[in-house]
Amino acid sequence: MKKILDMQVIRISIPAPGYAHIVLAADSPSELPECTPGQFVQVQIPDHDTFLRRPISICDVDPQEGTLTLLVRDAGRGTRNLCHLSAGQTLNLVLPLGHGFSVPENPDSSYHPLLVGGGVGVAPLLYLARAINARGVRPDVILGARSAADVLLKEEFERVAHVFITTNDGSEGVHGLVTDHPAFKEEHSVIYCCGPTPMMKAVAAYARAHAVPCFVSLENMMACGLGACLCCVEKTVDGHLCVCTHGPVFDINALTWSDHA
Amino acid sequence: MHNKPSLAVELGNLPLANPVLTASGTFGYGLEYADFVDLDSLGGFIVKGTTLEPRQGNPYPRMAETPSGMLNAVGLQNGGVDHFINHIYPRLSNITSEIIVNVSGAAVEDYVEVCRRLQPLDRIRAIEVNISCPNVKQGGMAFGTTPEGAARVTEAVRAAWPGHLMVKLSPNVTSIVDIALAVQDAGADSVSLINTLLGMAIDVERRRPMLSTITGGLSGPAVRPVAVRMVWQVAKALSIPVVGLGGITSGRDALEFIMAGATAVQVGTYNFVDPAATARVVTEIEDYLIRHNISDINELRGII
């Protein structure tokens, strides 16, 4: 069940310039509804000026502690305000929203997932990697970034996954794009991907060419997050569908992306 | 100790438990908000614009945030009237508040046919006819911008629809009063206003319009003063009830419209910001009446 919830900022850190890692706590753990990997929250920007909420991926959840973590990139007025929050401030959220990634309940030995994240798109993949790890599988994760300074959540991922890095400038890991990493071309049973659209399209094109199931998380601009305003639609094989309710995670076969990136 | 004030209003032949409705296109089919709002606590809700045939709407991007509001260019995406009847309506059967269907069309015959198909539905006692959508080429605004066009649609629908007939007016006209009078003379039971104001926003970094359609409809608190003014003018001129909407976020905002002459109000864009806004507006109106020792909401209507 979705709800409107006030949560307090208990920690905020700057993992890289232009990004903020925000840990929020509910008044009591029981107030935090169950959230699944790939779902998102709608955050009200506490500046009395930004009109619409901002959709932000759930980066991590600790149900025991009643905490929820967001990884935010300063991409404009609303998200900039979030990057400058202080511990003790209250944020108003609508959550949990959307349909996330599906992970098999009891994965067998053939389940060998690859998670591919670019930039702030790594956010929903951390909670996903933890969920997969909790089911006894250590996933492969490729984190793509502009440079070494922009690699996000590396230590957190390393606790639950095999981590591979690519950077555009070669300052860490493989020099190039996520699709250039040798680990990308290894055999995987499924690919989960979140990042800039050109990156997701390149990953999707590879997955389609190699008949690997692939799921991508979209971030179309949205107003309500509830399937009412019909602003965030993506063109799919079934027509215009709301990213907020049918997604944000889509099977690439449902999308109308062309085979070339 | 105060007695509970009366919030009940009569929209002509349509009694409402309270004056708070939802604006079409901002509340889905109500079900999208069921986790946040007790739908029965509202006067009623107006469902997404319904057309004869299914519509995919306009290409993405369809939305741009603007100061105290937003532009949209959804373009009446909906599953069509038969989809509503077969797949949505049965899911609304437990709701006791008024369900009002917003009807849109490209031709007069389309409006009439949608009404004909809605007629057998017991729970639909009212329709809102949209002659004011700015986002589709023949989406009604063509009808809604001249008194003759507005009257033509209203007359045709009046002949096909025996229930309550509300007509939603466009603010993108020189004299909204003239259009409202024409709609009243053509047989409408009420008018609702305002639909969105035609607007435009440009992304200067990318040097492109923010919307795929270039122009779109402006809504939210930014339009409220325009809406209150138009409601005041129309309510003074008409004998049928007026339903006011445009940027309502609170009970105070709703009361502006009621004092300007509206019998009922619609909460629209703010549903996107606060999914519980509608029920809160009802409570805040009630609190205001208690605080000012007013026993009946109708005492405040049109006092300006």
Coordinates of C-alpha atoms in Angstrom, one line a residue:
Chain A
M1 CA 0.0 0.0 0.0
K2 CA 1.3 3.4 -1.0
K3 CA 1.5 6.2 1.7
I4 CA 2.6 9.7 2.4
L5 CA 5.3 9.7 4.9
D6 CA 7.5 12.2 6.7
M7 CA 11.0 11.0 7.1
Q8 CA 14.0 12.6 8.9
V9 CA 17.4 13.0 7.3
I10 CA 19.7 11.2 9.6
R11 CA 22.9 11.3 7.5
I12 CA 23.9 13.1 4.3
S13 CA 27.2 12.7 2.6
I14 CA 28.7 13.8 -0.7
P15 CA 30.1 10.6 -2.4
A16 CA 31.3 12.6 -5.4
P17 CA 31.0 16.2 -6.5
G18 CA 27.4 16.9 -7.5
Y19 CA 25.9 13.9 -5.8
A20 CA 24.4 13.3 -2.3
H21 CA 23.8 10.1 -0.4
I22 CA 20.9 10.7 1.9
V23 CA 19.8 8.3 4.7
L24 CA 16.2 8.9 5.9
A25 CA 14.5 7.4 8.9
A26 CA 10.8 6.9 9.6
D27 CA 9.6 7.7 13.1
S28 CA 9.3 4.0 13.7
P29 CA 10.4 1.1 11.5
S30 CA 6.8 -0.2 11.2
E31 CA 5.8 3.1 9.4
L32 CA 8.1 2.3 6.5
P33 CA 6.1 0.3 3.9
E34 CA 7.7 -2.7 2.2
C35 CA 9.7 -1.5 -0.8
T36 CA 11.1 -3.7 -3.6
P37 CA 14.3 -3.1 -5.6
G38 CA 13.7 -0.7 -8.5
Q39 CA 10.7 1.1 -7.0
F40 CA 10.9 4.8 -6.4
V41 CA 9.7 7.6 -4.1
Q42 CA 8.2 11.0 -4.9
V43 CA 10.0 13.6 -2.8
Q44 CA 8.6 17.0 -2.0
I45 CA 11.3 19.6 -2.3
P46 CA 11.4 21.5 1.0
D47 CA 11.9 24.9 -0.6
H48 CA 8.3 26.2 -0.8
D49 CA 9.1 27.1 -4.4
T50 CA 9.6 23.9 -6.5
F51 CA 6.0 22.9 -7.4
L52 CA 6.2 19.3 -8.3
R53 CA 7.7 16.4 -6.4
R54 CA 10.8 14.7 -7.7
P55 CA 10.9 11.0 -8.5
I56 CA 14.0 9.4 -6.9
S57 CA 15.0 5.7 -7.1
I58 CA 15.2 3.8 -3.8
C59 CA 18.9 3.1 -3.4
D60 CA 18.6 1.0 -0.3
V61 CA 16.2 0.1 2.5
D62 CA 16.8 -1.3 6.0
P63 CA 13.4 -2.5 7.3
Q64 CA 14.8 -3.3 10.7
E65 CA 16.1 0.2 11.2
G66 CA 13.2 1.9 9.3
T67 CA 15.7 3.7 7.0
L68 CA 15.6 4.4 3.3
T69 CA 18.6 5.6 1.3
L70 CA 18.5 7.9 -1.7
L71 CA 21.3 8.7 -4.1
V72 CA 20.7 12.1 -5.7
R73 CA 22.4 13.8 -8.6
D74 CA 22.3 17.6 -8.7
A75 CA 20.4 17.8 -12.0
G76 CA 18.4 21.0 -11.5
R77 CA 16.7 23.2 -9.0
G78 CA 14.8 20.5 -7.2
T79 CA 17.6 17.9 -6.9
R80 CA 20.1 20.6 -6.0
N81 CA 18.0 21.5 -3.0
L82 CA 18.0 17.8 -1.9
C83 CA 21.8 17.8 -2.3
H84 CA 22.0 20.6 0.3
L85 CA 19.8 19.1 3.0
S86 CA 21.1 18.8 6.5
A87 CA 20.7 16.1 9.1
G88 CA 17.6 16.7 11.1
Q89 CA 15.5 18.1 8.3
T90 CA 12.3 16.4 7.4
L91 CA 11.3 15.2 3.9
N92 CA 7.8 14.4 2.8
L93 CA 7.7 11.3 0.5
V94 CA 5.1 9.3 -1.4
L95 CA 6.1 5.7 -1.5
P96 CA 6.6 3.0 -2.6
L97 CA 5.9 3.7 -6.3
G98 CA 6.1 1.7 -9.5
H99 CA 7.1 -1.8 -10.4
G100 CA 10.7 -2.7 -9.8
F101 CA 13.0 -5.5 -10.9
S102 CA 11.8 -9.1 -10.5
V103 CA 14.2 -11.5 -8.9
P104 CA 13.5 -15.2 -8.7
E105 CA 12.4 -16.3 -5.3
N106 CA 14.6 -19.3 -5.2
P107 CA 17.2 -18.8 -8.0
D108 CA 18.8 -22.0 -9.3
S109 CA 22.4 -22.4 -10.5
S110 CA 21.5 -21.1 -14.0
Y111 CA 20.7 -17.6 -12.5
H112 CA 23.8 -15.5 -13.3
P113 CA 22.7 -11.9 -13.3
L114 CA 24.6 -8.8 -14.6
L115 CA 23.8 -5.4 -13.2
V116 CA 24.9 -2.5 -15.3
G117 CA 24.7 1.1 -13.9
G118 CA 25.8 4.4 -15.3
G119 CA 26.3 7.5 -13.2
V120 CA 23.5 8.0 -10.7
G121 CA 21.7 5.1 -12.4
V122 CA 23.7 2.8 -10.0
A123 CA 21.2 3.9 -7.3
P124 CA 18.4 1.3 -7.7
L125 CA 21.0 -1.5 -8.5
L126 CA 22.4 -1.4 -4.9
Y127 CA 19.2 -2.5 -3.3
L128 CA 18.8 -5.0 -6.2
A129 CA 22.3 -6.4 -5.7
R130 CA 21.6 -6.8 -1.9
A131 CA 18.3 -8.6 -2.7
I132 CA 20.0 -11.0 -5.1
N133 CA 22.8 -11.6 -2.6
A134 CA 20.3 -12.3 0.1
R135 CA 19.0 -15.2 -2.1
G136 CA 22.4 -16.8 -2.3
V137 CA 23.7 -15.4 -5.6
R138 CA 26.6 -12.9 -5.8
P139 CA 25.8 -10.9 -9.0
D140 CA 28.2 -9.2 -11.4
V141 CA 28.0 -5.4 -11.3
I142 CA 29.5 -3.0 -13.8
L143 CA 29.6 0.6 -12.6
G144 CA 30.2 3.1 -15.3
A145 CA 31.4 6.7 -14.5
R146 CA 33.0 9.7 -16.1
S147 CA 36.1 9.4 -14.0
A148 CA 37.4 7.7 -10.8
A149 CA 36.0 10.5 -8.7
D150 CA 32.5 9.8 -10.0
V151 CA 32.4 6.1 -9.2
L152 CA 29.5 5.8 -6.8
L153 CA 28.8 3.2 -4.0
K154 CA 31.7 1.0 -5.0
E155 CA 32.4 -0.2 -1.4
E156 CA 28.7 -0.9 -0.8
F157 CA 28.4 -2.9 -4.0
E158 CA 31.6 -4.9 -3.2
R159 CA 30.0 -6.3 -0.1
V160 CA 27.4 -8.1 -2.1
A161 CA 28.6 -8.3 -5.7
H162 CA 31.6 -8.9 -8.0
V163 CA 32.3 -5.3 -9.0
F164 CA 33.8 -4.1 -12.3
I165 CA 34.5 -0.4 -13.1
T166 CA 34.6 1.5 -16.4
T167 CA 35.4 5.2 -16.7
N168 CA 35.2 7.5 -19.7
D169 CA 38.6 8.9 -19.0
G170 CA 40.3 5.7 -17.9
S171 CA 41.2 7.0 -14.5
E172 CA 39.8 3.8 -12.9
G173 CA 39.0 0.3 -14.2
V174 CA 38.5 -0.2 -17.9
H175 CA 38.8 2.9 -20.1
G176 CA 35.6 3.3 -22.0
L177 CA 31.9 2.6 -21.7
V178 CA 30.2 -0.1 -19.7
T179 CA 29.8 -2.2 -22.8
D180 CA 33.6 -2.1 -23.3
H181 CA 34.3 -4.1 -20.2
P182 CA 35.2 -7.8 -20.8
A183 CA 32.9 -8.7 -17.9
F184 CA 30.0 -7.3 -20.0
K185 CA 30.5 -9.9 -22.7
E186 CA 30.6 -12.8 -20.3
E187 CA 27.7 -15.1 -20.3
H188 CA 24.8 -13.9 -18.1
S189 CA 21.3 -15.2 -17.7
V190 CA 19.8 -11.8 -17.3
I191 CA 20.8 -8.1 -17.4
Y192 CA 19.4 -5.4 -15.2
C193 CA 20.3 -1.9 -16.3
C194 CA 19.9 1.7 -15.2
G195 CA 21.7 4.8 -16.5
P196 CA 21.6 7.3 -19.2
T197 CA 19.3 6.4 -22.1
P198 CA 22.1 6.0 -24.7
M199 CA 23.9 3.6 -22.3
M200 CA 20.7 1.6 -21.7
K201 CA 20.0 1.4 -25.4
A202 CA 23.5 0.1 -26.1
V203 CA 23.1 -2.5 -23.4
A204 CA 19.6 -3.4 -24.7
A205 CA 21.0 -3.8 -28.3
Y206 CA 23.6 -6.2 -27.0
A207 CA 21.1 -8.2 -25.0
R208 CA 18.7 -8.4 -27.9
A209 CA 21.5 -9.6 -30.2
H210 CA 22.6 -12.3 -27.8
A211 CA 19.0 -13.2 -26.7
V212 CA 19.7 -12.3 -23.0
P213 CA 16.7 -11.2 -21.0
C214 CA 17.2 -7.5 -20.2
F215 CA 15.3 -5.1 -17.9
V216 CA 15.9 -1.4 -17.9
S217 CA 14.8 1.3 -15.5
L218 CA 13.5 4.5 -17.2
E219 CA 13.3 8.0 -15.7
N220 CA 10.8 9.9 -17.9
M221 CA 9.7 13.3 -16.5
M222 CA 6.6 12.8 -14.4
A223 CA 4.2 14.8 -12.3
C224 CA 2.0 12.5 -10.1
G225 CA 3.9 9.2 -10.0
L226 CA 0.5 7.5 -9.6
G227 CA -0.6 6.9 -13.1
A228 CA -3.1 9.8 -13.1
C229 CA -1.5 12.6 -15.1
L230 CA -0.2 10.5 -18.0
C231 CA 2.8 12.8 -18.5
C232 CA 5.6 10.2 -18.1
V233 CA 4.5 7.9 -20.9
E234 CA 6.9 5.7 -22.8
K235 CA 6.0 4.4 -26.3
T236 CA 5.8 0.6 -26.0
V237 CA 4.6 -2.2 -28.1
D238 CA 1.3 -1.8 -26.2
G239 CA 1.1 1.9 -26.9
H240 CA 1.8 4.8 -24.5
L241 CA 2.3 3.4 -21.0
C242 CA 3.1 5.3 -17.8
V243 CA 6.6 4.8 -16.6
C244 CA 5.4 5.5 -13.0
T245 CA 3.0 2.6 -12.8
H246 CA 3.9 0.2 -15.6
G247 CA 7.6 0.8 -14.9
P248 CA 10.0 2.3 -14.1
V249 CA 11.4 -1.1 -14.9
F250 CA 10.6 -2.5 -18.4
D251 CA 11.5 -5.6 -20.3
I252 CA 13.3 -4.3 -23.3
N253 CA 11.0 -6.4 -25.5
A254 CA 8.2 -4.2 -24.4
L255 CA 9.9 -1.0 -25.6
T256 CA 10.2 0.3 -29.2
W257 CA 13.9 1.1 -29.0
S258 CA 15.6 0.3 -32.3
D259 CA 18.5 -2.2 -32.4
H260 CA 21.1 0.4 -32.9
A261 CA 22.1 2.5 -29.9
Chain B
M1 CA -19.3 22.9 21.4
H2 CA -20.2 23.4 17.7
N3 CA -22.7 21.5 15.7
K4 CA -21.1 20.0 12.6
P5 CA -21.7 22.5 9.8
S6 CA -23.6 21.4 6.7
L7 CA -21.4 21.0 3.6
A8 CA -24.1 19.7 1.3
V9 CA -24.7 21.6 -1.9
E10 CA -27.1 21.2 -4.8
L11 CA -25.7 21.5 -8.2
G12 CA -29.1 22.1 -9.8
N13 CA -30.6 18.6 -9.9
L14 CA -27.5 16.9 -8.6
P15 CA -27.1 16.9 -4.8
L16 CA -23.6 16.6 -3.5
A17 CA -22.5 15.6 0.0
N18 CA -19.9 18.4 -0.1
P19 CA -18.7 20.8 -2.7
V20 CA -15.4 19.1 -3.4
L21 CA -14.9 17.3 -6.7
T22 CA -11.8 16.4 -8.6
A23 CA -10.8 17.9 -11.9
S24 CA -10.8 15.6 -14.9
G25 CA -7.3 14.3 -15.9
T26 CA -5.8 14.8 -12.4
F27 CA -7.4 12.0 -10.5
G28 CA -7.3 9.1 -12.9
Y29 CA -10.4 7.0 -12.3
G30 CA -10.2 7.6 -8.5
L31 CA -8.8 4.2 -7.9
E32 CA -5.2 5.6 -8.3
Y33 CA -5.8 7.7 -5.2
A34 CA -7.6 5.1 -3.1
D35 CA -4.6 4.5 -0.9
F36 CA -4.6 8.3 0.1
V37 CA -8.2 9.4 0.0
D38 CA -11.4 7.9 1.2
L39 CA -13.2 8.4 -2.2
D40 CA -16.6 8.5 -0.4
S41 CA -15.5 11.5 1.6
L42 CA -15.6 13.6 -1.5
G43 CA -18.6 15.3 -3.1
G44 CA -17.6 13.3 -6.2
F45 CA -14.9 12.8 -8.7
I46 CA -14.7 13.5 -12.4
V47 CA -12.9 10.8 -14.3
K48 CA -10.3 11.2 -17.1
G49 CA -11.6 12.6 -20.4
T50 CA -13.3 9.9 -22.3
T51 CA -13.6 9.8 -26.0
L52 CA -15.5 7.5 -28.4
E53 CA -12.4 5.7 -29.7
P54 CA -9.2 4.9 -27.7
R55 CA -6.6 7.7 -28.0
Q56 CA -2.8 7.4 -27.5
G57 CA -2.4 11.1 -26.9
N58 CA 0.6 13.3 -27.8
P59 CA 4.2 12.2 -28.0
Y60 CA 6.5 12.6 -24.9
P61 CA 7.5 15.1 -23.5
R62 CA 4.1 16.2 -22.4
M63 CA 4.8 18.1 -19.2
A64 CA 6.9 21.0 -18.0
E65 CA 7.1 22.4 -14.6
T66 CA 6.5 26.2 -14.5
P67 CA 6.4 28.7 -11.6
S68 CA 3.6 27.6 -9.2
G69 CA 2.2 25.2 -11.8
M70 CA 2.8 23.1 -14.8
L71 CA 2.1 22.8 -18.5
N72 CA 0.7 19.6 -20.0
A73 CA 0.0 18.4 -23.4
V74 CA -1.3 14.9 -22.7
G75 CA -3.8 15.1 -25.6
L76 CA -6.7 13.1 -24.1
Q77 CA -5.0 9.7 -23.9
N78 CA -7.7 7.3 -22.8
G79 CA -9.0 3.8 -23.5
G80 CA -12.2 5.0 -25.1
V81 CA -15.8 4.9 -23.8
D82 CA -16.2 1.1 -24.2
H83 CA -13.0 0.5 -22.2
F84 CA -14.4 2.7 -19.4
I85 CA -17.8 0.9 -19.4
N86 CA -16.3 -2.6 -19.5
H87 CA -13.1 -2.3 -17.5
I88 CA -13.3 0.7 -15.2
Y89 CA -16.9 1.2 -14.3
P90 CA -17.3 -2.2 -12.7
R91 CA -14.4 -1.4 -10.4
L92 CA -16.2 1.7 -9.2
S93 CA -19.3 -0.1 -8.0
N94 CA -18.5 0.2 -4.3
I95 CA -18.1 4.0 -4.4
T96 CA -21.0 6.0 -3.0
S97 CA -19.8 9.5 -4.0
E98 CA -20.9 11.0 -7.3
I99 CA -18.9 9.6 -10.3
I100 CA -19.0 12.2 -13.2
V101 CA -17.6 11.2 -16.6
N102 CA -15.7 13.9 -18.6
V103 CA -16.7 13.5 -22.3
S104 CA -14.5 14.8 -25.1
G105 CA -14.8 14.5 -28.8
A106 CA -13.6 15.7 -32.2
A107 CA -17.1 16.0 -33.7
V108 CA -20.6 16.7 -32.2
E109 CA -21.7 13.1 -33.2
D110 CA -18.8 11.7 -31.1
Y111 CA -20.0 13.5 -27.9
V112 CA -23.6 12.3 -28.6
E113 CA -22.5 8.7 -29.1
V114 CA -20.4 8.6 -25.9
C115 CA -23.4 9.9 -24.0
R116 CA -25.7 7.3 -25.5
R117 CA -23.3 4.5 -24.4
L118 CA -23.0 5.9 -20.9
Q119 CA -26.7 6.2 -20.4
P120 CA -27.4 2.6 -19.2
L121 CA -24.8 3.0 -16.3
D122 CA -26.9 3.6 -13.2
R123 CA -24.1 5.2 -11.2
I124 CA -23.3 7.8 -13.8
R125 CA -25.8 10.6 -13.1
A126 CA -23.8 13.4 -14.5
I127 CA -21.3 14.1 -17.3
E128 CA -18.9 17.0 -17.8
V129 CA -18.6 17.9 -21.4
N130 CA -15.2 19.1 -22.3
I131 CA -15.4 21.8 -25.0
S132 CA -12.1 23.3 -23.9
C133 CA -9.1 20.9 -24.3
P134 CA -6.3 22.9 -25.8
N135 CA -4.1 19.9 -26.5
V136 CA -5.7 18.2 -29.5
K137 CA -6.5 19.7 -32.8
Q138 CA -10.2 19.0 -32.7
G139 CA -10.3 18.3 -29.0
G140 CA -13.2 20.5 -28.3
M141 CA -11.5 23.9 -27.9
A142 CA -12.6 24.7 -31.4
F143 CA -16.2 24.3 -30.1
G144 CA -15.5 26.1 -26.8
T145 CA -14.1 29.3 -28.2
T146 CA -17.2 30.6 -29.9
P147 CA -20.7 30.9 -28.4
E148 CA -22.2 29.3 -31.5
G149 CA -19.9 26.3 -31.3
A150 CA -20.4 25.9 -27.6
A151 CA -24.1 26.0 -28.0
R152 CA -24.1 23.5 -30.8
V153 CA -22.3 20.8 -28.8
T154 CA -24.4 21.5 -25.7
E155 CA -27.7 21.3 -27.6
A156 CA -26.8 18.0 -29.2
V157 CA -25.6 16.5 -25.9
R158 CA -28.6 17.8 -24.1
A159 CA -30.9 15.9 -26.5
A160 CA -28.9 12.7 -25.9
W161 CA -28.3 12.9 -22.1
P162 CA -31.1 13.1 -19.6
G163 CA -28.9 13.4 -16.5
H164 CA -27.0 16.3 -15.1
L165 CA -25.1 18.1 -17.9
M166 CA -22.0 20.1 -16.8
V167 CA -20.1 22.0 -19.5
K168 CA -16.4 22.8 -19.0
L169 CA -15.4 26.1 -20.3
S170 CA -12.1 27.3 -21.9
P171 CA -10.5 30.4 -20.5
N172 CA -8.7 31.0 -23.8
V173 CA -11.5 33.3 -25.1
T174 CA -12.2 37.0 -25.2
S175 CA -15.5 36.8 -23.2
I176 CA -16.1 33.7 -21.2
V177 CA -19.4 35.1 -20.0
D178 CA -20.8 35.1 -23.6
I179 CA -19.8 31.4 -24.0
A180 CA -21.3 30.6 -20.6
L181 CA -24.6 32.3 -21.5
A182 CA -24.7 30.4 -24.8
V183 CA -24.1 27.1 -23.0
Q184 CA -26.8 27.9 -20.4
D185 CA -29.3 28.8 -23.1
A186 CA -28.5 25.6 -24.9
G187 CA -29.6 23.5 -21.9
A188 CA -26.6 22.9 -19.6
D189 CA -27.4 22.2 -16.0
S190 CA -24.1 23.7 -14.8
V191 CA -20.8 25.1 -16.1
S192 CA -17.3 24.3 -14.8
L193 CA -14.4 26.7 -15.3
I194 CA -11.6 27.1 -16.0
N195 CA -9.8 24.5 -18.1
T196 CA -6.1 25.1 -18.7
L197 CA -4.7 28.4 -20.0
L198 CA -2.8 28.0 -23.2
G199 CA 0.9 28.4 -22.5
M200 CA 4.4 27.6 -23.6
A201 CA 7.9 27.1 -22.2
I202 CA 11.3 26.8 -23.8
D203 CA 14.4 25.0 -22.7
V204 CA 17.0 27.6 -23.6
E205 CA 20.0 25.3 -23.1
R206 CA 18.7 22.9 -25.7
R207 CA 16.9 25.7 -27.6
R208 CA 13.8 23.7 -28.0
P209 CA 10.2 23.8 -26.7
M210 CA 9.6 21.9 -23.5
L211 CA 6.6 20.1 -24.9
S212 CA 6.4 17.9 -28.0
T213 CA 3.4 20.0 -29.1
I214 CA 5.2 23.3 -28.4
T215 CA 2.2 24.8 -26.6
G216 CA 0.2 23.2 -23.8
G217 CA -2.2 23.9 -21.0
L218 CA -1.1 25.8 -17.9
S219 CA -2.6 24.7 -14.5
G220 CA -1.8 24.9 -10.9
P221 CA -1.8 27.8 -8.4
A222 CA -0.4 30.1 -11.1
V223 CA -3.8 30.3 -12.8
R224 CA -5.9 30.7 -9.7
P225 CA -6.5 34.5 -9.7
V226 CA -7.6 34.2 -13.4
A227 CA -9.9 31.4 -12.5
V228 CA -11.4 33.2 -9.5
R229 CA -12.0 36.3 -11.6
M230 CA -13.7 34.3 -14.4
V231 CA -15.9 32.3 -11.9
W232 CA -17.0 35.6 -10.3
Q233 CA -17.9 37.1 -13.7
V234 CA -19.8 34.0 -14.9
A235 CA -21.6 33.4 -11.6
K236 CA -22.9 37.0 -11.7
A237 CA -24.3 36.5 -15.2
L238 CA -25.7 32.9 -15.1
S239 CA -28.7 31.4 -13.3
I240 CA -27.4 27.8 -13.4
P241 CA -24.7 26.7 -10.9
V242 CA -21.0 27.3 -11.5
V243 CA -18.3 24.8 -10.6
G244 CA -15.0 26.6 -10.0
L245 CA -11.5 25.2 -10.6
G246 CA -8.0 26.4 -11.1
G247 CA -5.1 26.0 -8.8
I248 CA -7.0 24.9 -5.6
T249 CA -4.6 23.5 -3.0
S250 CA -6.5 24.1 0.2
G251 CA -9.8 24.9 1.9
R252 CA -9.0 28.6 1.7
D253 CA -8.4 28.4 -2.0
A254 CA -11.7 26.5 -2.5
L255 CA -13.5 29.1 -0.4
E256 CA -12.3 31.9 -2.7
F257 CA -14.2 30.2 -5.5
I258 CA -17.3 29.6 -3.4
M259 CA -17.3 33.3 -2.3
A260 CA -16.9 34.3 -5.9
G261 CA -20.1 32.4 -6.7
A262 CA -19.1 28.7 -7.2
T263 CA -21.5 26.1 -5.9
A264 CA -18.9 23.4 -6.0
V265 CA -15.1 23.2 -6.8
Q266 CA -12.7 20.9 -8.4
V267 CA -9.2 20.1 -7.1
G268 CA -6.9 19.4 -10.0
T269 CA -3.2 19.7 -10.4
Y270 CA -2.5 19.8 -6.7
N271 CA -3.5 16.1 -6.5
F272 CA -0.1 15.5 -8.2
V273 CA 1.7 17.3 -5.3
D274 CA -0.4 16.1 -2.4
P275 CA -2.3 12.9 -3.2
A276 CA -4.5 13.5 -0.1
A277 CA -5.3 17.1 -1.1
T278 CA -9.0 16.5 -1.9
A279 CA -10.0 15.0 1.4
R280 CA -7.9 17.7 3.2
V281 CA -9.7 20.5 1.3
V282 CA -13.0 19.1 2.6
T283 CA -11.7 19.1 6.2
E284 CA -10.3 22.6 5.8
I285 CA -13.6 24.0 4.5
E286 CA -15.4 22.4 7.5
D287 CA -12.8 23.8 9.9
Y288 CA -13.3 27.2 8.4
L289 CA -17.0 27.0 8.9
I290 CA -16.6 25.9 12.5
R291 CA -14.1 28.7 13.2
H292 CA -16.4 31.3 11.8
N293 CA -19.5 29.8 13.3
I294 CA -21.2 29.3 10.0
S295 CA -23.7 26.4 9.9
D296 CA -24.1 26.0 6.2
I297 CA -21.6 26.3 3.3
N298 CA -24.3 27.8 1.1
E299 CA -24.3 31.0 3.2
L300 CA -20.9 31.8 1.8
R301 CA -21.7 31.3 -1.9
G302 CA -21.4 34.4 -4.0
I303 CA -21.0 36.8 -1.1
I304 CA -18.5 38.9 -3.1

